[in-house]
Short mmCIF file of C-alpha atoms (C1' of nucleotides) in Angstrom, two decimals:
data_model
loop_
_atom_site.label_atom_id
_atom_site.label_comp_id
_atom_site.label_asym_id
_atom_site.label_seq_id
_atom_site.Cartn_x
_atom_site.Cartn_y
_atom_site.Cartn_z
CA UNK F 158 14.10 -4.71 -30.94
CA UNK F 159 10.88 -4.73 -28.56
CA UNK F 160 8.35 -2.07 -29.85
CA UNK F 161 8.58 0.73 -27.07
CA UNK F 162 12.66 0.47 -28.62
CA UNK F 163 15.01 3.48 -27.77
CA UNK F 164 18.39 2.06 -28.89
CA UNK F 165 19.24 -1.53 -31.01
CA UNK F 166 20.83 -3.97 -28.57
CA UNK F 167 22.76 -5.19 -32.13
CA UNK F 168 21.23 -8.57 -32.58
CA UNK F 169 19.11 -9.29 -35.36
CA UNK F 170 16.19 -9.97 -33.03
CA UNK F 171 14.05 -13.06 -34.50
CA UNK F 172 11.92 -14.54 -32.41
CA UNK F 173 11.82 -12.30 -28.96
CA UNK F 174 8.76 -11.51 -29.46
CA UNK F 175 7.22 -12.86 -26.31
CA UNK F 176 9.85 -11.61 -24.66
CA UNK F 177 7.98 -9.15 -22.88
CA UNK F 178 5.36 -11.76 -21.92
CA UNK F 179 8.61 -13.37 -20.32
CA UNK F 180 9.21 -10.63 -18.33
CA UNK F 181 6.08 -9.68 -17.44
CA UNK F 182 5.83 -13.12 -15.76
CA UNK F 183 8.79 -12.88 -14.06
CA UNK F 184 8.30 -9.67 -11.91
CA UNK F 185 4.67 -11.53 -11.48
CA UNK F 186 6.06 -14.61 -10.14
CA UNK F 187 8.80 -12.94 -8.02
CA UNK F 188 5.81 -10.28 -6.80
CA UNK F 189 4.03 -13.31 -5.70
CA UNK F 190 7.07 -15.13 -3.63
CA UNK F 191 7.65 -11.40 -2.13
CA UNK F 192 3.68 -11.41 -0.98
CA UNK F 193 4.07 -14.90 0.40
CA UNK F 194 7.38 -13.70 2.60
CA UNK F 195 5.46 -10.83 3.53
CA UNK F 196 2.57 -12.86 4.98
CA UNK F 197 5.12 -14.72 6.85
CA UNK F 198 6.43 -11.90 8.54
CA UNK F 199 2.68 -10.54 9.60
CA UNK F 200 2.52 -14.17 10.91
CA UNK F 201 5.74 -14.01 13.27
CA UNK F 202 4.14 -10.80 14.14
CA UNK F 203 0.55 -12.18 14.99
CA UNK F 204 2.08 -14.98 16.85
CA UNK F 205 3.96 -12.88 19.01
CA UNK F 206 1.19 -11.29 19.66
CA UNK F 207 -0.24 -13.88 20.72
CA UNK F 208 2.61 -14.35 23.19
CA UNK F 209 1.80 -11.58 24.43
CA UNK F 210 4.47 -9.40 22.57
CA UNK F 211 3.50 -5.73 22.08
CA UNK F 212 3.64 -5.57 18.28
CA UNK F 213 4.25 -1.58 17.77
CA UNK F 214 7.24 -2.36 20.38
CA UNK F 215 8.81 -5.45 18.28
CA UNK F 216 8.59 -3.28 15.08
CA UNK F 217 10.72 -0.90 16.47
CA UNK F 218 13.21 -2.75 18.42
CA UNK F 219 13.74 -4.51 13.89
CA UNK F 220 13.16 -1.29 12.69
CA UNK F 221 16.48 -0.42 15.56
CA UNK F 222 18.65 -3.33 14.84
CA UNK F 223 18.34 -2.88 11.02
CA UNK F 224 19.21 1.34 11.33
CA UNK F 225 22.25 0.16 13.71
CA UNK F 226 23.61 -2.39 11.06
CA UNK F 227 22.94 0.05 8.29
CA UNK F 228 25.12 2.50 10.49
CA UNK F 229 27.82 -0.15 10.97
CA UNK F 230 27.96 -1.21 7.48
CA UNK F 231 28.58 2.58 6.64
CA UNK F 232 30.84 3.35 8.85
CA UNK F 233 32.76 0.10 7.88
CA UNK F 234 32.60 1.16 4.23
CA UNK F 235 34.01 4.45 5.78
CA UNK F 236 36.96 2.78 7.18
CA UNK F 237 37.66 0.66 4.12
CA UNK F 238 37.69 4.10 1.64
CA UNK F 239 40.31 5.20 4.00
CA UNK F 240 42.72 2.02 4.14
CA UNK F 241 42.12 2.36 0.04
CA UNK F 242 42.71 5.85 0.02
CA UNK F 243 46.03 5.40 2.53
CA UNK F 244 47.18 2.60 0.29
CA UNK F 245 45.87 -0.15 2.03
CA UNK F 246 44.18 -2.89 -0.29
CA UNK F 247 41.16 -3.09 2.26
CA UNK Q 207 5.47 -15.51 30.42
CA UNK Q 208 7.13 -13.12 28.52
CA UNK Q 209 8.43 -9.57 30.25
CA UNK Q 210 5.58 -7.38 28.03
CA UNK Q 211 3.11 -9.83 29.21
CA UNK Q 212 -0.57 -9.18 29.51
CA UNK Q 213 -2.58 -12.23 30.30
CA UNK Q 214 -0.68 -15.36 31.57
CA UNK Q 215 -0.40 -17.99 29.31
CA UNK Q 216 -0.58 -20.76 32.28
CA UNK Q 217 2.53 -22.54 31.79
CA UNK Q 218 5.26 -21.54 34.44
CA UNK Q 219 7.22 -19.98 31.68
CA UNK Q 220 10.64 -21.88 32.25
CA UNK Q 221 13.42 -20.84 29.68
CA UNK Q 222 11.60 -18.74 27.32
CA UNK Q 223 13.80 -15.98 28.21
CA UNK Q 224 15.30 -15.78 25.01
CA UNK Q 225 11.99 -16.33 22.99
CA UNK Q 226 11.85 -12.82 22.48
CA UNK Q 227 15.48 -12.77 20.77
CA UNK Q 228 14.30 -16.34 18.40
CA UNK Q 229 11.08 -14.06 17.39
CA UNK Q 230 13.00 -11.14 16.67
CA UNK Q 231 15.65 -13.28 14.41
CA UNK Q 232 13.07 -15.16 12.54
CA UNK Q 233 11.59 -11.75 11.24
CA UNK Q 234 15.01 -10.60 10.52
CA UNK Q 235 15.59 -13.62 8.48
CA UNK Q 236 12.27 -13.28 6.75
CA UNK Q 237 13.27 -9.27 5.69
CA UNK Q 238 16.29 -10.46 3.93
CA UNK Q 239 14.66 -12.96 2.09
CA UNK Q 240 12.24 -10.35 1.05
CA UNK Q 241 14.62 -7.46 0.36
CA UNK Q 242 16.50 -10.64 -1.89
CA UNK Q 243 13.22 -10.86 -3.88
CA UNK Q 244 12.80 -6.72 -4.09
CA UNK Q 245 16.42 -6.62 -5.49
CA UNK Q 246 15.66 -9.82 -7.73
CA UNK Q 247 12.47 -7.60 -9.11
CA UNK Q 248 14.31 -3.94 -9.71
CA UNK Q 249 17.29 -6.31 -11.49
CA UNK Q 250 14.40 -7.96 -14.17
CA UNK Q 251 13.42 -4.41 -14.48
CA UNK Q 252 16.59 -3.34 -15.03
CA UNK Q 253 17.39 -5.75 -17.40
CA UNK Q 254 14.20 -5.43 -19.71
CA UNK Q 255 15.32 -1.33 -19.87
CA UNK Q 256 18.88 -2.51 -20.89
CA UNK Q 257 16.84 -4.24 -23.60
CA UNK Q 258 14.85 -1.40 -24.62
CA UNK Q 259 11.60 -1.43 -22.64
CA UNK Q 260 10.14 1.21 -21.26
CA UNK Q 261 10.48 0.97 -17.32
CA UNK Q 262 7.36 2.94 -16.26
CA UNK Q 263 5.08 1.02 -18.75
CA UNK Q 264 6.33 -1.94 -17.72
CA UNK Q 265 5.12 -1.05 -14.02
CA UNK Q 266 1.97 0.34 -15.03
CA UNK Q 267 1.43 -2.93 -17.02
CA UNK Q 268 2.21 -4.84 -14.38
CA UNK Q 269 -0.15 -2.90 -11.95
CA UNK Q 270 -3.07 -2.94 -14.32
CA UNK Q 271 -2.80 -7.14 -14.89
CA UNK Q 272 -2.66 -6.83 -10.99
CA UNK Q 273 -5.40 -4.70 -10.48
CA UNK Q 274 -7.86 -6.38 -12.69
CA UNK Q 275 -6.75 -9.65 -10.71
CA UNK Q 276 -8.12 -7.65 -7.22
CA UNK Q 277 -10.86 -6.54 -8.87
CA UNK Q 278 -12.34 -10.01 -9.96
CA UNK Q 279 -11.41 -11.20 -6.19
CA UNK Q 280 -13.54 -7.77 -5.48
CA UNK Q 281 -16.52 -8.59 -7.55
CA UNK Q 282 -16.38 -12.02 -5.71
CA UNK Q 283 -16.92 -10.71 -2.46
CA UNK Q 284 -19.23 -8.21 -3.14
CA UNK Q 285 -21.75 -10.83 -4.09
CA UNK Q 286 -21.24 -12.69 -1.35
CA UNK Q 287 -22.18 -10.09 0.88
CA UNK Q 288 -25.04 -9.17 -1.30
CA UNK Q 289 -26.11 -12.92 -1.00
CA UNK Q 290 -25.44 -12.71 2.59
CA UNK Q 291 -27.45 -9.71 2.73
CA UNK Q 292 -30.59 -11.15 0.97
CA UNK Q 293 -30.42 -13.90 3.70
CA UNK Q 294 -28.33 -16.72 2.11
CA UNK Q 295 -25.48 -18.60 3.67
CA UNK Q 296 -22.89 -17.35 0.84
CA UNK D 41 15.10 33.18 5.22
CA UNK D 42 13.16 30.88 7.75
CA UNK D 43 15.49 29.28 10.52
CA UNK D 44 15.51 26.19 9.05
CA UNK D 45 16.86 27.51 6.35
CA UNK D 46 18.75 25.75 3.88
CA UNK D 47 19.40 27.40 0.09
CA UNK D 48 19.23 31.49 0.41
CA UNK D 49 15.85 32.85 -1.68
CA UNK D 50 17.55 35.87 -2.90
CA UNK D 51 15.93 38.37 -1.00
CA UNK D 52 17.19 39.82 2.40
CA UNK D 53 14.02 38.35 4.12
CA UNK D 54 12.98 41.01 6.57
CA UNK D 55 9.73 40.09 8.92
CA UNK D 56 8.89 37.15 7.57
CA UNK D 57 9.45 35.99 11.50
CA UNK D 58 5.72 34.47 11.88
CA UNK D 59 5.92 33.05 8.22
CA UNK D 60 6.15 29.54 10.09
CA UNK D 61 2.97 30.76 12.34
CA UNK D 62 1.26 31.83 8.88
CA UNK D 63 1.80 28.34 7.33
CA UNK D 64 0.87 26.65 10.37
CA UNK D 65 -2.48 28.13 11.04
CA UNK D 66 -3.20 27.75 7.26
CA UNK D 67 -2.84 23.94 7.74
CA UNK D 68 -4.66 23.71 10.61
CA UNK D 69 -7.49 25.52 9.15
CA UNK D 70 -7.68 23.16 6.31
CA UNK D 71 -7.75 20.16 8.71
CA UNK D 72 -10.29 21.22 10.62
CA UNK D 73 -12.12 21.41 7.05
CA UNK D 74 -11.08 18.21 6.04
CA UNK D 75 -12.45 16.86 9.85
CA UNK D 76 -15.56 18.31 8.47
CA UNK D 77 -16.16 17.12 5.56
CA UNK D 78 -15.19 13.54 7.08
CA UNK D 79 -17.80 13.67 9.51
CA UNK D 80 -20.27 14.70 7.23
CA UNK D 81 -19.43 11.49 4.87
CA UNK D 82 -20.16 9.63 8.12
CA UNK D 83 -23.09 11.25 9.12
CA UNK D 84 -24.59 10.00 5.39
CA UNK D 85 -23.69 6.70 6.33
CA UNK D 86 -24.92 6.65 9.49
CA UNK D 87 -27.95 8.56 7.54
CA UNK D 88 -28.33 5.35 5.39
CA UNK D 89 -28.12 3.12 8.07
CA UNK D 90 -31.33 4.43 9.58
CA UNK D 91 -32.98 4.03 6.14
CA UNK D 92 -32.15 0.43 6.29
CA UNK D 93 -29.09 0.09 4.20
CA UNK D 94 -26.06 -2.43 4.76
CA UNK D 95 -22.87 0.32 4.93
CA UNK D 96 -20.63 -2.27 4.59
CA UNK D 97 -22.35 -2.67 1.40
CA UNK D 98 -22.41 1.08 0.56
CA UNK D 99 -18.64 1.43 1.25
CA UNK D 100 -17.97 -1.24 -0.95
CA UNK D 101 -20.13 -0.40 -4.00
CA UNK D 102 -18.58 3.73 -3.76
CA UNK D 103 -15.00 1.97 -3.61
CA UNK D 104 -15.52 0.21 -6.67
CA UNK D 105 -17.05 2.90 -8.43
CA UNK D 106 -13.41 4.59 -7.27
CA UNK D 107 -11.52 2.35 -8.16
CA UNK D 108 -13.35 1.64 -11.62
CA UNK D 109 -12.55 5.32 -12.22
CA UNK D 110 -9.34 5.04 -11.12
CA UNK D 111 -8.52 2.12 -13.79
CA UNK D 112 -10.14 3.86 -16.62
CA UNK D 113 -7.66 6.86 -15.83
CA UNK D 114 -4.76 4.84 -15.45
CA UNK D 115 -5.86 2.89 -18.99
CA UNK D 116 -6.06 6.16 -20.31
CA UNK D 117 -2.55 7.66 -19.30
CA UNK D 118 -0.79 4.37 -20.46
CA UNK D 119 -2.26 4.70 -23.46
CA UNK D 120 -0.74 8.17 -23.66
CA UNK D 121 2.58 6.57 -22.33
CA UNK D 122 2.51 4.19 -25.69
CA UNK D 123 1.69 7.20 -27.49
CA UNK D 124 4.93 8.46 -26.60
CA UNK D 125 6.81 5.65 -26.59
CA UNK D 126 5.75 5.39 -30.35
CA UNK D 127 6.92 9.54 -30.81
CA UNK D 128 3.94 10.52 -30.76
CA UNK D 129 3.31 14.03 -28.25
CA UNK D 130 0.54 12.75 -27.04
CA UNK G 175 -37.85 -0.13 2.30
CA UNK G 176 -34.30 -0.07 0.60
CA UNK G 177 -33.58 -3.59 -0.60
CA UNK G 178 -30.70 -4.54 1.95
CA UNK G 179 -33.91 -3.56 4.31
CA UNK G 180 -34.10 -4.31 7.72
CA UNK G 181 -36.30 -2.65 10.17
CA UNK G 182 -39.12 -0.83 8.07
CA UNK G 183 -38.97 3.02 8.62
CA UNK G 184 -42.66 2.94 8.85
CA UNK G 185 -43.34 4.79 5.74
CA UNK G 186 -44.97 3.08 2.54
CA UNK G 187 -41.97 3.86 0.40
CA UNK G 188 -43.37 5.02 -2.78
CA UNK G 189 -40.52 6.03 -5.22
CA UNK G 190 -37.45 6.11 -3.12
CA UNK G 191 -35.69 3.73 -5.38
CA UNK G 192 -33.29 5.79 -6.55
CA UNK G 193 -32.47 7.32 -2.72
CA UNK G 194 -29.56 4.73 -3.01
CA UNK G 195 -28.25 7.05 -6.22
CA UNK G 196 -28.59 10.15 -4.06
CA UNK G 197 -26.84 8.55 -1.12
CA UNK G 198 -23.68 7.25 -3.36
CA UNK G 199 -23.51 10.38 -5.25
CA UNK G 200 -23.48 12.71 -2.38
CA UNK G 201 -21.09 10.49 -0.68
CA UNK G 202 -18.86 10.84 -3.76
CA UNK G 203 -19.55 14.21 -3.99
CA UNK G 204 -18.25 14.45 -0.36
CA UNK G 205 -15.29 12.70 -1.23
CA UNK G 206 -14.26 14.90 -3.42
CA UNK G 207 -14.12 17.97 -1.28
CA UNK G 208 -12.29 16.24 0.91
CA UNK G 209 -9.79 15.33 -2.09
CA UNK G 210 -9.45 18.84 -2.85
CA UNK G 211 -8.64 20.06 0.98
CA UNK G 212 -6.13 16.96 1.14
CA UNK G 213 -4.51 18.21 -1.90
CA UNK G 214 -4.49 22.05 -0.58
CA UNK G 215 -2.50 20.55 2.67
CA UNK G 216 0.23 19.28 0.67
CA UNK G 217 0.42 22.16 -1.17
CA UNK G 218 1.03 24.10 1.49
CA UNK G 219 3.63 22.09 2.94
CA UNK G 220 5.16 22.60 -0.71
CA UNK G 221 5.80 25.66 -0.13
CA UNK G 222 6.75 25.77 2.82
CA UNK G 223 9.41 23.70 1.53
CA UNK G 224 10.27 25.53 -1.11
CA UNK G 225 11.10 28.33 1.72
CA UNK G 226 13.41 26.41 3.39
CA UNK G 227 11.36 24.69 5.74
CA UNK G 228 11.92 21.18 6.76
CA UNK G 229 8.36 19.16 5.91
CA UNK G 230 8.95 16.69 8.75
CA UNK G 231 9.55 18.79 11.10
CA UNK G 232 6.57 20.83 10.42
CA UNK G 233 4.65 17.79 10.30
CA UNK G 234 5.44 17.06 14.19
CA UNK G 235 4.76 20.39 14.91
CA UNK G 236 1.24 20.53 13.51
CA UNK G 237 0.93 16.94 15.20
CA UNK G 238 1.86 17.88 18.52
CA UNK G 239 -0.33 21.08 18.49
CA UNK G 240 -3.21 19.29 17.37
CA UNK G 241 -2.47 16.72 20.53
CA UNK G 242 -2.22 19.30 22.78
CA UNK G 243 -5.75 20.99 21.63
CA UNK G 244 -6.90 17.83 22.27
CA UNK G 245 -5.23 17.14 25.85
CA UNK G 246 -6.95 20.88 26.63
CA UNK G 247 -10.31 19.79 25.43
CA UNK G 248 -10.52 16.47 27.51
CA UNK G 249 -9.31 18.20 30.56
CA UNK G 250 -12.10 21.13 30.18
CA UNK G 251 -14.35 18.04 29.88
CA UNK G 252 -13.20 16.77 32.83
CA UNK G 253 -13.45 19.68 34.68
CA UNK G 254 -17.01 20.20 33.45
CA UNK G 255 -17.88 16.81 34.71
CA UNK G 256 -16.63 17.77 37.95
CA UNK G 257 -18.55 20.93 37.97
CA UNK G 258 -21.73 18.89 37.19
CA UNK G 259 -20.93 16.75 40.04
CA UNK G 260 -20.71 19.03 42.91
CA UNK G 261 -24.03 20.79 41.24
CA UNK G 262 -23.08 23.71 39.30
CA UNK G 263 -24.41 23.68 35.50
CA UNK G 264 -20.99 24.00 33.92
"C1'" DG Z 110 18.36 16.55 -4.98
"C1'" DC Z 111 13.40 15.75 -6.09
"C1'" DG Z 112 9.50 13.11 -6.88
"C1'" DC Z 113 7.49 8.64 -6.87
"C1'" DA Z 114 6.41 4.15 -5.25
"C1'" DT Z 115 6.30 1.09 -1.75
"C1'" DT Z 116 5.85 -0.08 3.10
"C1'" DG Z 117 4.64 0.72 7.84
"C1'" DA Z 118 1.81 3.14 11.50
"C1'" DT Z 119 -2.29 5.07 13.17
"C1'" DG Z 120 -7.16 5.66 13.88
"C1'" DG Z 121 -12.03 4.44 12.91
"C1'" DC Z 122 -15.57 0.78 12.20
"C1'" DT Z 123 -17.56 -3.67 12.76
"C1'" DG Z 124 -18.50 -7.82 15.02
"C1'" DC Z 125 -18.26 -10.61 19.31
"C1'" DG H 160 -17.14 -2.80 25.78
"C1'" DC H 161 -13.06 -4.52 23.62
"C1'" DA H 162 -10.34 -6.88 19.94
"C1'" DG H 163 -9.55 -7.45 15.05
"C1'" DC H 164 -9.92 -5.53 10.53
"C1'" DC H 165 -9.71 -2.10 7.12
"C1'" DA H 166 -8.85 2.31 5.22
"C1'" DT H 167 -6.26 6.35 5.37
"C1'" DC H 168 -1.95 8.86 6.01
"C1'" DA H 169 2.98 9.55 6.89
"C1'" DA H 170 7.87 7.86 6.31
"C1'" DT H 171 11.39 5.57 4.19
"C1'" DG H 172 13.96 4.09 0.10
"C1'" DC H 173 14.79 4.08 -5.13
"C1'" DG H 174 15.24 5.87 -9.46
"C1'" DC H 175 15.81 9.77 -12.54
#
DNA sequence: GCGCATTGATGGCTGC
DNA sequence: GCAGCCATCAATGCGC
């Protein structure tokens, strides 16, 4: 059981005691990949820019499309709750 | 040029009428890579508490090792610009 | 209970009618304070400047004074957080 | 002369070397205050909460206000540009 | 449902 | 004088 412990997973727990280490490194490496994507996306932006895209505009017409689809997705969620809930297996 | 346009870019701007929709689609792409990673990062996190850890130190960890990484990068440039501002070249 | 109103306070609310107008001017006396005390941290900038000192410089060496405060408070509450973690009440 | 010197103030600088200290602390000290009103505006917005007002809203509200003061104060400007124009002392 | 943490937007400052 | 950069502040989303 790692020190900060609440409950015992079960297992006798022999060597995991770099186990933290390994997880430490994961978020660290997947932080990293996350910053690189991040970067890209400022690039798209500068380079539409340089197009001579407004940037603020762009943002909002994602920020837009992504609230729509999130809209869509729960409304079809909506729909399927109701086939379920009429008997329908969706 | 595109419709927002500010200062022509010279060329007579055949087909790029759908340049805007390409830009739009690449940054699109680029989010769901980077909500994959996010997801990816709260699931490790998850994980390590289903193992016992202790979420919040586990962040706090993680921002510290982070932090002390800016801060050396800090450090860094604050001697260049003191070199720069004793007159050398950095 | 204000317009807005969502969860009844109990009470059967009788003028509080410019309550909104009270909290309003309260935070809009406070910004004007904060605007201020803003422009007076410029003004000592601007101050040094005269006196021949890089503010570039000067921003950077009171951020890192900040943030060096900063860590040793964070250090210091996840210390407390292991504290807990171990049972003690910190 | 501080040591980031450029253009000597014309004065044979005798002690001033800790007039850096001075200017960093009172900056910080600045700071501070500033902290301290930042924190009192939340507060108050807090509370408002708490009574059933919706934070967002109240946020526009102070916004557009504070837009408008400002909308009233460049058109008196104008207007006392004008007045200078045609002769009068405003 | 609330508070927190992250992310995005805005405004000020610096350099060209 | 304007564009780019950085720092601050608000808004959204997540976890408890």
């Amino acid at each position: 059981m790692p020190f900060p412990a609440n409950t015992d997973s079960g297992m006798d727990d022999p060597v995991h005691g770099d186990q933290l280490k390994s997880i430490v490194e994961r978020i660290e490496r997947l932080e990293e990949e996350k910053k690189t994507i991040s970067d890209d996306i400022r690039q798209v932006y500068a380079e539409a820019k340089g197009n001579g895209y407004d940037v603020k505009i762009l943002r909002k017409v994602v920020a837009i499309r992504k609230r729509d689809a999130n809209e869509r997705a729960e409304e079809e969620a909506l729909l399927d709750l109701y086939l379920q809930a009429v008997g329908e297996s969706a």
